[in-house]
PDB file of C-alpha atoms in Angstrom:
ATOM      1  CA  TRP A1239     -19.240 -26.545 -93.944  1.00 79.00           C
ATOM      2  CA  GLY A1240     -17.408 -23.324 -94.513  1.00 87.00           C
ATOM      3  CA  ASN A1241     -18.022 -20.076 -92.671  1.00 91.00           C
ATOM      4  CA  GLY A1242     -20.285 -18.714 -95.426  1.00 91.00           C
ATOM      5  CA  ARG A1243     -22.681 -21.654 -95.442  1.00 92.00           C
ATOM      6  CA  ALA A1244     -22.828 -21.750 -91.654  1.00 93.00           C
ATOM      7  CA  MET A1245     -23.615 -18.034 -91.471  1.00 94.00           C
ATOM      8  CA  ALA A1246     -26.262 -18.242 -94.185  1.00 94.00           C
ATOM      9  CA  VAL A1247     -28.051 -21.063 -92.360  1.00 93.00           C
ATOM     10  CA  LEU A1248     -27.819 -19.253 -89.019  1.00 94.00           C
ATOM     11  CA  PHE A1249     -29.154 -16.015 -90.512  1.00 95.00           C
ATOM     12  CA  ALA A1250     -31.991 -17.989 -92.143  1.00 93.00           C
ATOM     13  CA  ARG A1251     -32.889 -19.586 -88.819  1.00 93.00           C
ATOM     14  CA  GLU A1252     -33.151 -16.084 -87.377  1.00 94.00           C
ATOM     15  CA  GLY A1253     -35.480 -14.972 -90.180  1.00 94.00           C
ATOM     16  CA  ALA A1254     -33.079 -12.984 -92.358  1.00 95.00           C
ATOM     17  CA  LYS A1255     -33.469 -12.756 -96.110  1.00 96.00           C
ATOM     18  CA  ILE A1256     -30.134 -13.748 -97.579  1.00 96.00           C
ATOM     19  CA  PHE A1257     -28.442 -12.567-100.737  1.00 97.00           C
ATOM     20  CA  ALA A1258     -25.545 -15.000-101.143  1.00 95.00           C
ATOM     21  CA  ALA A1259     -22.662 -14.353-103.487  1.00 94.00           C
ATOM     22  CA  ASP A1260     -19.925 -16.654-104.676  1.00 92.00           C
ATOM     23  CA  LYS A1261     -17.635 -16.846-107.665  1.00 90.00           C
ATOM     24  CA  SER A1262     -19.214 -20.206-108.466  1.00 85.00           C
ATOM     25  CA  GLY A1263     -22.941 -20.828-108.600  1.00 82.00           C
ATOM     26  CA  GLU A1264     -22.247 -24.547-108.303  1.00 84.00           C
ATOM     27  CA  ALA A1265     -20.557 -23.984-104.940  1.00 82.00           C
ATOM     28  CA  MET A1266     -23.720 -22.356-103.587  1.00 90.00           C
ATOM     29  CA  LYS A1267     -26.140 -25.185-104.362  1.00 92.00           C
ATOM     30  CA  GLU A1268     -25.830 -26.905-100.985  1.00 92.00           C
ATOM     31  CA  THR A1269     -26.109 -23.568 -99.163  1.00 92.00           C
ATOM     32  CA  LEU A1270     -29.321 -22.781-101.035  1.00 94.00           C
ATOM     33  CA  GLU A1271     -30.741 -26.197-100.161  1.00 93.00           C
ATOM     34  CA  ARG A1272     -29.802 -25.911 -96.475  1.00 92.00           C
ATOM     35  CA  VAL A1273     -31.301 -22.438 -96.103  1.00 93.00           C
ATOM     36  CA  ARG A1274     -34.513 -23.491 -97.824  1.00 92.00           C
ATOM     37  CA  GLU A1275     -34.765 -26.498 -95.480  1.00 90.00           C
ATOM     38  CA  PHE A1276     -35.377 -23.964 -92.712  1.00 82.00           C
ATOM     39  CA  GLY A1277     -37.938 -22.101 -94.804  1.00 88.00           C
ATOM     40  CA  GLY A1278     -35.413 -19.332 -95.337  1.00 92.00           C
ATOM     41  CA  THR A1279     -35.366 -16.842 -98.153  1.00 95.00           C
ATOM     42  CA  ILE A1280     -32.164 -16.863-100.169  1.00 96.00           C
ATOM     43  CA  GLN A1281     -31.077 -15.653-103.550  1.00 95.00           C
ATOM     44  CA  ALA A1282     -27.768 -16.657-105.132  1.00 94.00           C
ATOM     45  CA  TYR A1283     -25.571 -14.384-107.193  1.00 96.00           C
ATOM     46  CA  GLU A1284     -22.322 -15.150-109.006  1.00 95.00           C
ATOM     47  CA  CYS A1285     -19.782 -12.415-108.466  1.00 95.00           C
ATOM     48  CA  ASP A1286     -16.080 -11.720-108.839  1.00 96.00           C
ATOM     49  CA  VAL A1287     -15.535  -9.790-105.617  1.00 96.00           C
ATOM     50  CA  THR A1288     -12.174  -8.516-106.848  1.00 97.00           C
ATOM     51  CA  GLN A1289     -13.893  -6.360-109.484  1.00 98.00           C
ATOM     52  CA  SER A1290     -15.682  -3.097-108.728  1.00 98.00           C
ATOM     53  CA  ALA A1291     -18.141  -3.526-111.612  1.00 98.00           C
ATOM     54  CA  SER A1292     -19.154  -6.929-110.237  1.00 97.00           C
ATOM     55  CA  TRP A1293     -19.799  -5.413-106.799  1.00 98.00           C
ATOM     56  CA  SER A1294     -21.866  -2.619-108.333  1.00 98.00           C
ATOM     57  CA  ALA A1295     -24.014  -5.083-110.268  1.00 98.00           C
ATOM     58  CA  MET A1296     -24.391  -7.314-107.204  1.00 98.00           C
ATOM     59  CA  VAL A1297     -25.508  -4.436-104.975  1.00 98.00           C
ATOM     60  CA  ASP A1298     -28.029  -3.380-107.633  1.00 98.00           C
ATOM     61  CA  ALA A1299     -29.342  -6.954-107.856  1.00 98.00           C
ATOM     62  CA  CYS A1300     -29.657  -7.217-104.073  1.00 98.00           C
ATOM     63  CA  LEU A1301     -31.530  -3.916-103.873  1.00 98.00           C
ATOM     64  CA  LYS A1302     -33.833  -5.040-106.669  1.00 98.00           C
ATOM     65  CA  ALA A1303     -34.513  -8.318-104.854  1.00 97.00           C
ATOM     66  CA  TYR A1304     -34.900  -7.038-101.286  1.00 98.00           C
ATOM     67  CA  GLY A1305     -34.996  -3.242-101.390  1.00 98.00           C
ATOM     68  CA  ARG A1306     -32.252  -2.740 -98.809  1.00 98.00           C
ATOM     69  CA  ILE A1307     -29.013  -4.079 -97.350  1.00 98.00           C
ATOM     70  CA  ASP A1308     -28.925  -4.292 -93.563  1.00 98.00           C
ATOM     71  CA  ILE A1309     -25.906  -6.554 -93.118  1.00 98.00           C
ATOM     72  CA  LEU A1310     -22.828  -7.102 -95.240  1.00 98.00           C
ATOM     73  CA  VAL A1311     -20.607 -10.061 -94.408  1.00 98.00           C
ATOM     74  CA  ASN A1312     -17.263  -9.980 -96.199  1.00 98.00           C
ATOM     75  CA  ASN A1313     -16.341 -13.631 -95.906  1.00 96.00           C
ATOM     76  CA  VAL A1314     -13.934 -14.080 -98.798  1.00 91.00           C
ATOM     77  CA  GLY A1315     -10.588 -15.642 -98.079  1.00 90.00           C
ATOM     78  CA  GLY A1316      -8.010 -17.963 -99.415  1.00 93.00           C
ATOM     79  CA  SER A1317      -4.400 -18.690 -98.623  1.00 95.00           C
ATOM     80  CA  ALA A1318      -1.337 -19.455-100.670  1.00 96.00           C
ATOM     81  CA  ALA A1319       1.781 -20.982 -99.197  1.00 96.00           C
ATOM     82  CA  GLY A1320       5.076 -19.194 -99.166  1.00 97.00           C
ATOM     83  CA  GLY A1321       7.122 -16.326 -97.873  1.00 97.00           C
ATOM     84  CA  PRO A1322       8.364 -13.336 -99.844  1.00 96.00           C
ATOM     85  CA  VAL A1323      11.196 -15.230-101.527  1.00 97.00           C
ATOM     86  CA  GLU A1324       9.339 -18.284-102.763  1.00 95.00           C
ATOM     87  CA  MET A1325       5.964 -16.671-103.455  1.00 97.00           C
ATOM     88  CA  ALA A1326       5.509 -15.479-107.030  1.00 98.00           C
ATOM     89  CA  GLU A1327       4.592 -11.816-107.366  1.00 98.00           C
ATOM     90  CA  GLU A1328       1.409 -12.778-109.210  1.00 98.00           C
ATOM     91  CA  VAL A1329       0.358 -14.963-106.281  1.00 98.00           C
ATOM     92  CA  TRP A1330       1.010 -12.064-103.878  1.00 98.00           C
ATOM     93  CA  ASP A1331      -1.106  -9.764-106.050  1.00 98.00           C
ATOM     94  CA  GLY A1332      -3.864 -12.378-106.105  1.00 97.00           C
ATOM     95  CA  GLN A1333      -3.823 -12.639-102.312  1.00 98.00           C
ATOM     96  CA  ILE A1334      -4.130  -8.856-102.005  1.00 98.00           C
ATOM     97  CA  ALA A1335      -7.035  -8.754-104.465  1.00 98.00           C
ATOM     98  CA  TYR A1336      -8.930 -11.724-103.107  1.00 97.00           C
ATOM     99  CA  ASN A1337      -8.489 -11.223 -99.359  1.00 98.00           C
ATOM    100  CA  LEU A1338      -8.235  -7.443 -99.016  1.00 98.00           C
ATOM    101  CA  LYS A1339      -9.452  -5.607-102.113  1.00 98.00           C
ATOM    102  CA  SER A1340     -12.680  -7.613-101.964  1.00 98.00           C
ATOM    103  CA  VAL A1341     -13.387  -6.260 -98.457  1.00 98.00           C
ATOM    104  CA  PHE A1342     -12.542  -2.704 -99.540  1.00 98.00           C
ATOM    105  CA  LEU A1343     -14.868  -2.986-102.542  1.00 98.00           C
ATOM    106  CA  GLY A1344     -17.673  -4.448-100.450  1.00 98.00           C
ATOM    107  CA  CYS A1345     -17.468  -1.488 -98.090  1.00 98.00           C
ATOM    108  CA  LYS A1346     -17.126   0.966-100.980  1.00 98.00           C
ATOM    109  CA  HIS A1347     -20.306  -0.231-102.669  1.00 98.00           C
ATOM    110  CA  VAL A1348     -22.500  -1.058 -99.655  1.00 98.00           C
ATOM    111  CA  ILE A1349     -21.756   1.806 -97.260  1.00 98.00           C
ATOM    112  CA  PRO A1350     -23.537   4.398 -99.455  1.00 98.00           C
ATOM    113  CA  VAL A1351     -26.659   2.174 -99.382  1.00 98.00           C
ATOM    114  CA  MET A1352     -26.447   1.863 -95.605  1.00 98.00           C
ATOM    115  CA  GLU A1353     -25.950   5.610 -95.226  1.00 98.00           C
ATOM    116  CA  LYS A1354     -29.169   6.271 -97.182  1.00 98.00           C
ATOM    117  CA  GLN A1355     -31.010   3.730 -95.000  1.00 98.00           C
ATOM    118  CA  GLY A1356     -29.736   5.329 -91.796  1.00 98.00           C
ATOM    119  CA  GLY A1357     -27.480   2.471 -90.734  1.00 98.00           C
ATOM    120  CA  GLY A1358     -26.389  -1.108 -91.060  1.00 98.00           C
ATOM    121  CA  ALA A1359     -23.812  -3.622 -89.952  1.00 98.00           C
ATOM    122  CA  ILE A1360     -20.669  -4.855 -91.669  1.00 98.00           C
ATOM    123  CA  VAL A1361     -18.852  -7.984 -90.531  1.00 98.00           C
ATOM    124  CA  ASN A1362     -15.421  -8.626 -92.027  1.00 98.00           C
ATOM    125  CA  LEU A1363     -13.792 -12.006 -91.536  1.00 97.00           C
ATOM    126  CA  ALA A1364     -10.084 -12.074 -90.829  1.00 97.00           C
ATOM    127  CA  SER A1365      -7.970 -14.818 -89.260  1.00 96.00           C
ATOM    128  CA  THR A1366      -5.676 -15.493 -86.363  1.00 95.00           C
ATOM    129  CA  SER A1367      -2.994 -15.425 -89.075  1.00 95.00           C
ATOM    130  CA  GLY A1368      -3.542 -11.660 -89.124  1.00 96.00           C
ATOM    131  CA  LEU A1369      -2.555 -11.468 -85.449  1.00 96.00           C
ATOM    132  CA  ARG A1370       0.331 -13.890 -85.113  1.00 95.00           C
ATOM    133  CA  TYR A1371       2.342 -16.583 -86.854  1.00 95.00           C
ATOM    134  CA  THR A1372       0.174 -19.688 -86.845  1.00 92.00           C
ATOM    135  CA  GLY A1373       2.739 -22.174 -88.069  1.00 92.00           C
ATOM    136  CA  ALA A1374       2.038 -21.839 -91.773  1.00 87.00           C
ATOM    137  CA  PRO A1375       4.323 -19.715 -93.947  1.00 93.00           C
ATOM    138  CA  GLN A1376       1.627 -17.863 -95.888  1.00 96.00           C
ATOM    139  CA  VAL A1377       2.820 -14.271 -95.931  1.00 98.00           C
ATOM    140  CA  GLY A1378       0.161 -13.011 -98.370  1.00 98.00           C
ATOM    141  CA  TYR A1379      -2.733 -14.413 -96.368  1.00 97.00           C
ATOM    142  CA  ALA A1380      -1.330 -13.214 -93.042  1.00 97.00           C
ATOM    143  CA  ALA A1381      -0.632  -9.716 -94.356  1.00 98.00           C
ATOM    144  CA  THR A1382      -4.071  -9.334 -95.926  1.00 98.00           C
ATOM    145  CA  LYS A1383      -5.928 -10.593 -92.874  1.00 98.00           C
ATOM    146  CA  ALA A1384      -3.968  -8.174 -90.664  1.00 98.00           C
ATOM    147  CA  ALA A1385      -4.943  -5.431 -93.095  1.00 98.00           C
ATOM    148  CA  VAL A1386      -8.624  -6.450 -92.905  1.00 98.00           C
ATOM    149  CA  ILE A1387      -8.479  -6.028 -89.120  1.00 98.00           C
ATOM    150  CA  GLN A1388      -7.100  -2.488 -89.427  1.00 98.00           C
ATOM    151  CA  LEU A1389      -9.397  -1.567 -92.343  1.00 98.00           C
ATOM    152  CA  SER A1390     -12.341  -2.576 -90.162  1.00 98.00           C
ATOM    153  CA  LYS A1391     -11.172  -0.409 -87.262  1.00 98.00           C
ATOM    154  CA  VAL A1392     -10.768   2.671 -89.448  1.00 98.00           C
ATOM    155  CA  VAL A1393     -14.097   2.209 -91.249  1.00 98.00           C
ATOM    156  CA  ALA A1394     -15.864   1.553 -87.927  1.00 98.00           C
ATOM    157  CA  VAL A1395     -14.719   4.868 -86.501  1.00 98.00           C
ATOM    158  CA  GLN A1396     -15.364   6.752 -89.729  1.00 98.00           C
ATOM    159  CA  TYR A1397     -18.978   5.587 -90.093  1.00 98.00           C
ATOM    160  CA  ALA A1398     -20.116   5.070 -86.485  1.00 98.00           C
ATOM    161  CA  SER A1399     -21.875   8.430 -86.401  1.00 98.00           C
ATOM    162  CA  LYS A1400     -23.933   7.341 -89.414  1.00 98.00           C
ATOM    163  CA  GLY A1401     -25.279   4.254 -87.647  1.00 98.00           C
ATOM    164  CA  ILE A1402     -23.022   1.819 -89.466  1.00 98.00           C
ATOM    165  CA  ARG A1403     -21.313  -0.727 -87.236  1.00 98.00           C
ATOM    166  CA  VAL A1404     -18.204  -2.480 -88.485  1.00 98.00           C
ATOM    167  CA  ASN A1405     -16.717  -5.494 -86.730  1.00 98.00           C
ATOM    168  CA  THR A1406     -14.143  -8.121 -87.486  1.00 98.00           C
ATOM    169  CA  VAL A1407     -14.513 -11.784 -86.658  1.00 97.00           C
ATOM    170  CA  ILE A1408     -11.203 -13.589 -86.262  1.00 96.00           C
ATOM    171  CA  PRO A1409     -11.670 -17.353 -86.517  1.00 91.00           C
ATOM    172  CA  GLY A1410      -8.820 -19.614 -85.465  1.00 83.00           C
ATOM    173  CA  GLN A1411      -7.301 -22.381 -87.498  1.00 68.00           C
ATOM    174  CA  LEU A1412      -7.888 -26.062 -86.942  1.00 57.00           C
TER     175      LEU A1412
END
């Protein structure tokens, strides 16, 4: 199980209605089955989280399905091996888009909804790679996860007075 599936099942067990997004509908099939095993409510949505238009459409679909967004979990992440010399510039750009821009766009599109509702919670997933060298030369992943940690701190302070909590979870590596 990945973090996303585990969180979806846990939220379902606690009675949450889940709007799950992934770039691949096929990848969500087992998550949908597991959540429904617990009698949970879940809707799947295919989305390219690196594109603002995709986020806008996804937020609209979630609001149409459930009427509100109480919790946003930005759980996207992927690593590519290499340091600045051996990593292709296109791979670097992809790491920035996938691991960092996706979190920025999630906040950009969901915070206005939460403001109108009077509050909400955002959980951004980072990594111990964003805090220290973990033994894997993956400069793009490490840099983006460090940036997610700082983005979360700034957004948390900026929106605290509006009832929006922002936290970062920093899982370790196996």
